[in-house]
CSV table of C-alpha atoms in Angstrom, one decimal:
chain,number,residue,atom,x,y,z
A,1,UNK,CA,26.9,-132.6,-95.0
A,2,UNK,CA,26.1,-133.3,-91.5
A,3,UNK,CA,24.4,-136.4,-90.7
A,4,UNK,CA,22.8,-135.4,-87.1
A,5,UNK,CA,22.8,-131.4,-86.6
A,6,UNK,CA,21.3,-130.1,-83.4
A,7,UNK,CA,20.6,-126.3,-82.1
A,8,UNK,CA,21.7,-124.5,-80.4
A,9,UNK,CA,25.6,-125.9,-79.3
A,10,UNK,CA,25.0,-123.8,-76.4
A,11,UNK,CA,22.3,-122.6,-74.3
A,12,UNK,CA,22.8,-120.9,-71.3
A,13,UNK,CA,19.4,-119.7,-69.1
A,14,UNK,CA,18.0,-118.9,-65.8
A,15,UNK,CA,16.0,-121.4,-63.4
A,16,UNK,CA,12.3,-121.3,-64.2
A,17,UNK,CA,12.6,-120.6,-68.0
A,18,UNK,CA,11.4,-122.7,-71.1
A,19,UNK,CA,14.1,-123.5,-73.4
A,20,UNK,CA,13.7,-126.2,-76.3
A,21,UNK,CA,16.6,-128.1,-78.5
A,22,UNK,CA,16.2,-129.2,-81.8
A,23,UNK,CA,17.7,-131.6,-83.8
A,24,UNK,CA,17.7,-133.1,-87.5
A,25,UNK,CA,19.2,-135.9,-89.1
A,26,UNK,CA,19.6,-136.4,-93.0
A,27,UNK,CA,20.0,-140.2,-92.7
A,28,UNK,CA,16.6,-141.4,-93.3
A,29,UNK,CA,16.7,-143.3,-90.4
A,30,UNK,CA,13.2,-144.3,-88.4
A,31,UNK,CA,14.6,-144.0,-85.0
A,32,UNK,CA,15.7,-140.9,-82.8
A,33,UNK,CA,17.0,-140.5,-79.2
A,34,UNK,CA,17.8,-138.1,-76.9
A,35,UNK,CA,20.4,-138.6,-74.4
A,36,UNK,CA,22.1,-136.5,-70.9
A,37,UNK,CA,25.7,-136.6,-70.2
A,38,UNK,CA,25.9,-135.0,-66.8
A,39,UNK,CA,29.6,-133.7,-65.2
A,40,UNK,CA,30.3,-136.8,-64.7
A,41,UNK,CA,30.3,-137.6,-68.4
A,42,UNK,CA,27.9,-140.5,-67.7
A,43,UNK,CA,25.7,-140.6,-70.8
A,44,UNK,CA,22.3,-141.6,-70.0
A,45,UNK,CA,19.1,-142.2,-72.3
A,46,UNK,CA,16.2,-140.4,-71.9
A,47,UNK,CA,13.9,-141.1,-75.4
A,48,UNK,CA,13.7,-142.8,-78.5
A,49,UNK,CA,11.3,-142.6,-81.0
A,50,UNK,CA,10.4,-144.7,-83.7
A,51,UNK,CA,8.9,-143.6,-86.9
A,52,UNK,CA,7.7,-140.7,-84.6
A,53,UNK,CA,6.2,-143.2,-81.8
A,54,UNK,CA,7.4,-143.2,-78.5
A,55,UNK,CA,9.2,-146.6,-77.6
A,56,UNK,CA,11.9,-145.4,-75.0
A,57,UNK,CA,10.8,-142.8,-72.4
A,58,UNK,CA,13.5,-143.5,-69.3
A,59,UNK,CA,12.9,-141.9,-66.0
A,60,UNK,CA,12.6,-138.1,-66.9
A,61,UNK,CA,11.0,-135.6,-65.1
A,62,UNK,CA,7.7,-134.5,-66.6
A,63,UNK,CA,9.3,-131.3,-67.4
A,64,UNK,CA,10.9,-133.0,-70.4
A,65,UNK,CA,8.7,-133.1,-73.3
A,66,UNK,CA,10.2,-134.7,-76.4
A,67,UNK,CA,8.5,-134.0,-79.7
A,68,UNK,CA,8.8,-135.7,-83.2
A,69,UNK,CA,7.1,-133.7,-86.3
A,70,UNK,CA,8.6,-136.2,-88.7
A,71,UNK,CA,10.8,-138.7,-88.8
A,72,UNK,CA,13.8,-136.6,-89.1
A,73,UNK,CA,13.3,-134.4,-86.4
A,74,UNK,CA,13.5,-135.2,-82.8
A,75,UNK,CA,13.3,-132.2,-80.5
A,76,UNK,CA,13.2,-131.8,-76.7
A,77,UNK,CA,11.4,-129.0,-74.7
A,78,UNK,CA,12.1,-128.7,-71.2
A,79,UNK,CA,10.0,-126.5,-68.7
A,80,UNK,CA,10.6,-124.5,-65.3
A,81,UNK,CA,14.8,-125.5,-66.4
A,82,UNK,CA,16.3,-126.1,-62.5
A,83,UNK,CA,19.8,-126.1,-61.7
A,84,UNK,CA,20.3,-129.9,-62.0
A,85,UNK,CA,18.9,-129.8,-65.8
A,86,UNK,CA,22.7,-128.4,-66.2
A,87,UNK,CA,24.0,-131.2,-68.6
A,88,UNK,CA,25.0,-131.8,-72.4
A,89,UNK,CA,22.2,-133.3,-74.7
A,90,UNK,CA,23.4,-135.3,-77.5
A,91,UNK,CA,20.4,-136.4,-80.1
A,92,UNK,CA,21.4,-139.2,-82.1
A,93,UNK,CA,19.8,-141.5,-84.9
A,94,UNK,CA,19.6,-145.1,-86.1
A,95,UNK,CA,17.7,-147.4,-88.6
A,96,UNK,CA,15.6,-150.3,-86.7
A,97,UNK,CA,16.0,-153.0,-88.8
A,98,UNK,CA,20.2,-152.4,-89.3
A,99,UNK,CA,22.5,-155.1,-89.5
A,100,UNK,CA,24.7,-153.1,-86.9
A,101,UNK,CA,23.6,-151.1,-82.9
A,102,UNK,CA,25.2,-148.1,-84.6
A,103,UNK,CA,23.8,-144.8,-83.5
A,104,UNK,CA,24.9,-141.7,-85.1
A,105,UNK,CA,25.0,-138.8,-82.8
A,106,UNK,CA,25.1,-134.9,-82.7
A,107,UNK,CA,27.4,-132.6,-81.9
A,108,UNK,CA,25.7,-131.8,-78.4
A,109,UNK,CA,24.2,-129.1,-77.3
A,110,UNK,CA,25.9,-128.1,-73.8
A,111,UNK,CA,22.8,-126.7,-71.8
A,112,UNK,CA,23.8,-123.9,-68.7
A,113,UNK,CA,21.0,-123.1,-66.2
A,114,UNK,CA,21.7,-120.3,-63.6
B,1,UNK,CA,20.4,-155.7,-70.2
B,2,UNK,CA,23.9,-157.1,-69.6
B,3,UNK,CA,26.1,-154.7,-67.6
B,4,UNK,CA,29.8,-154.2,-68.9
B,5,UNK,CA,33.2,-153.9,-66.6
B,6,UNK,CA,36.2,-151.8,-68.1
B,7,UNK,CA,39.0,-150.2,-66.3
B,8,UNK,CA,38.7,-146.5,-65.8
B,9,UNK,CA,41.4,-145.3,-67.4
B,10,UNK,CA,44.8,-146.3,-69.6
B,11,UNK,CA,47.7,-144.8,-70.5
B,12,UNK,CA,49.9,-145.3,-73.9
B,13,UNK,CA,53.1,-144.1,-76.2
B,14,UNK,CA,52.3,-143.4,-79.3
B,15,UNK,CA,52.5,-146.3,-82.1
B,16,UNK,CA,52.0,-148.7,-79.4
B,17,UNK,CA,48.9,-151.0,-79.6
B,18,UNK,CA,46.5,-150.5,-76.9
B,19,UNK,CA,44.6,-153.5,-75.9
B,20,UNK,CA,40.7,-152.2,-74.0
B,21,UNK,CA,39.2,-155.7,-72.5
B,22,UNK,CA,35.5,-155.6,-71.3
B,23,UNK,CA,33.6,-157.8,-68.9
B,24,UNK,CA,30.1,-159.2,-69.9
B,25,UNK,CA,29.7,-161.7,-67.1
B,26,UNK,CA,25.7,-162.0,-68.3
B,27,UNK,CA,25.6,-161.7,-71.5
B,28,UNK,CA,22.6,-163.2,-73.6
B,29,UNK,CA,22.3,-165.6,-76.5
B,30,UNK,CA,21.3,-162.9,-78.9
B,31,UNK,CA,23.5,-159.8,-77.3
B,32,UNK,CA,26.2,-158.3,-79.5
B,33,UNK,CA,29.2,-156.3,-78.2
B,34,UNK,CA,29.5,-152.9,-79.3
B,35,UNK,CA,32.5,-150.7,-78.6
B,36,UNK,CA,32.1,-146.6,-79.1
B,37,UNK,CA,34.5,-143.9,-78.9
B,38,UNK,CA,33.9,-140.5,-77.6
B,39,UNK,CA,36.6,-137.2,-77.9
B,40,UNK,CA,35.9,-134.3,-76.2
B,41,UNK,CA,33.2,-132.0,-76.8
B,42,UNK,CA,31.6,-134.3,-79.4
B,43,UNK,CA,28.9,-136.9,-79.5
B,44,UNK,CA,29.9,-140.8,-79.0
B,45,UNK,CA,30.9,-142.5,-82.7
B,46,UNK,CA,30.2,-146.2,-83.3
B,47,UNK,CA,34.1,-148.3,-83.7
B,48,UNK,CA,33.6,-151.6,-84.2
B,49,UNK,CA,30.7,-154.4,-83.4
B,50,UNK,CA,31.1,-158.2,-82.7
B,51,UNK,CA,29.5,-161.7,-81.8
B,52,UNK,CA,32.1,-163.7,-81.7
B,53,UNK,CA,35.6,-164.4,-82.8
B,54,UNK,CA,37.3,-161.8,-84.2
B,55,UNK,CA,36.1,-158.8,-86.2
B,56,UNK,CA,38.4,-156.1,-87.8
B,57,UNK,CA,37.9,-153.0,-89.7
B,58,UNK,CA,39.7,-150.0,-90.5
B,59,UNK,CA,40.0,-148.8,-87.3
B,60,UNK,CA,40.5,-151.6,-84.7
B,61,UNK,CA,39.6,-155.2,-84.1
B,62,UNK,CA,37.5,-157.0,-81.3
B,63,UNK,CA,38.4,-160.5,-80.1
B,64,UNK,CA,35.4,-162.3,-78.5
B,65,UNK,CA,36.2,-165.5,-76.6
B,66,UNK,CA,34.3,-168.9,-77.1
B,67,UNK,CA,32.2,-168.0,-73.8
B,68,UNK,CA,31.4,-164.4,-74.4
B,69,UNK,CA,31.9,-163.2,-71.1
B,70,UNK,CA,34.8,-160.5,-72.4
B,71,UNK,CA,36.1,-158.6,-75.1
B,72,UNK,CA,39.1,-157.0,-76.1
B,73,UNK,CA,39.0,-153.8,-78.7
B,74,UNK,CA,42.4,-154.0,-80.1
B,75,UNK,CA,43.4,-150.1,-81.3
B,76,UNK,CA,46.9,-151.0,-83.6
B,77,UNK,CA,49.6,-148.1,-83.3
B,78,UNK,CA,47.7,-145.7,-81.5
B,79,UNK,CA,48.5,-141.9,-81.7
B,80,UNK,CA,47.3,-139.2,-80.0
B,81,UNK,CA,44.8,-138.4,-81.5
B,82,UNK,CA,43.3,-141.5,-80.7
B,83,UNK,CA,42.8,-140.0,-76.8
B,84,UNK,CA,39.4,-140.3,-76.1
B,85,UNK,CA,37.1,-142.4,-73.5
B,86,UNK,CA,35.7,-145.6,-75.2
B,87,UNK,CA,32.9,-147.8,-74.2
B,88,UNK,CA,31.9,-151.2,-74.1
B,89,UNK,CA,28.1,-151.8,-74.5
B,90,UNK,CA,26.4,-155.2,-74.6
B,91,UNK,CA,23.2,-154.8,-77.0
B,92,UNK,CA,20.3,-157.1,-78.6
B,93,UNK,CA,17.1,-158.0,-78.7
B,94,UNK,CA,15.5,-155.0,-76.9
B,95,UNK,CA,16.8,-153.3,-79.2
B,96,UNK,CA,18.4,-149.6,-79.4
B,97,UNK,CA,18.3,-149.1,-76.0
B,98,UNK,CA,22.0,-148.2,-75.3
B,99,UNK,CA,23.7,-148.2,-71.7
B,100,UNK,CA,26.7,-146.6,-71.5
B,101,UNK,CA,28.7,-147.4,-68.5
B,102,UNK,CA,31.5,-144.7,-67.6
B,103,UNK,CA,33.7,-146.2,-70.3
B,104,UNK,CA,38.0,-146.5,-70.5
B,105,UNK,CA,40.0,-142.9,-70.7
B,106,UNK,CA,42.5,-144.0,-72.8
B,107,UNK,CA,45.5,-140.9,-72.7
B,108,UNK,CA,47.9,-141.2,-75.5
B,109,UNK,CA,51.4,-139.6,-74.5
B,110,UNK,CA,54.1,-138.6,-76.9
């Protein structure tokens, strides 16, 4: 079974369109994140949620709007994509109140804007 | 949020031990170390997590200093499968707020 499962693994679009990732985990944890690791494989955090609040929201274009229906999904729309949006987007989840900082993260979803 | 020194890159034989140290210069009272391990086309998976001392598990064990200001992630016998970039990350009281730095390549030859 897999613990964090996002859609799609790959996404590829033109400049200007409206694409959206989703993502799941089957952990019951109360926290979710998005994350961008650009070319350069730096891995940056954009949101967390917890218990579908917002408690994270890093310096991200308006254009990114993450959404939280329930607790175990986290998913990110993204408007008017430009060529810089050109990244891989890993959700990932963790419990608040855990003993341990481990995050448990998705497979990616490796986002290609024309 | 401390910030975290590694070297860019390492290279290894297989079965050898690989020894990844970490700066933490400014780390706080209540700030853990946290070392992760990413492959290729897949999302970042949690190693190995210590205060102090030493701490080992299955996969590799972290020696913490009396000061804090370093770490070492110990990785026994590596093979190369093990090849992957690992990062050192300083965490604590503000939470789950993770920085990854651009963590070690470590390149296991035959």
């Amino acid at each position: 079974d897999t613990a964090v499962s996002q859609t799609p693994k790959y996404l590829v679009t033109q400049m200007g369109n409206d694409k959206s990732i989703k993502c799941e985990q089957n952990l019951g944890h109360d926290t979710m994140y998005w994350y961008k690791q650009d070319s350069k494989k730096f891995l940056k955090i954009m949101f967390s949620y917890n218990n579908k609040e917002l408690i994270i929201n890093e310096t991200v274009p308006n254009r990114f709007s993450p959404k939280s229906p329930d607790k175990a999904h986290l998913n990110l729309h993204i408007n008017s994509l430009e060529l810089g949006d050109s990244a891989v987007y890993f959700c990932a989840s963790s419990q608040m109140t855990s003993v341990t900082y481990e995050q448990y993260f998705g497979p990616g979803t490796r986002l290609t804007v024309t | 949020l401390a910030k975290t020194t590694q070297p860019i890159s390492m290279d290894s034989y297989e079965g050898q031990e690989v020894n990844i140290t970490c700066s933490h210069n400014n780390i706080a009272t209540n700030d853990y170390i946290t070392w992760y391990q990413q492959f290729p086309s897949q999302g970042p998976r949690f190693i190995i997590q210590g205060y102090k001392t030493k701490v080992t598990n299955e996969v590799a064990s972290l020696f913490i200093p009396a000061d804090r200001k370093s770490s070492t992630l110990s990785l026994p016998r590596v093979s190369l499968s093990d090849t992957a970039v690992y990062y050192c990350l300083v965490v604590g009281d503000y939470g789950q707020n993770f920085v990854f730095g651009p963590g070690t390549r470590l390149s296991v030859l035959p």
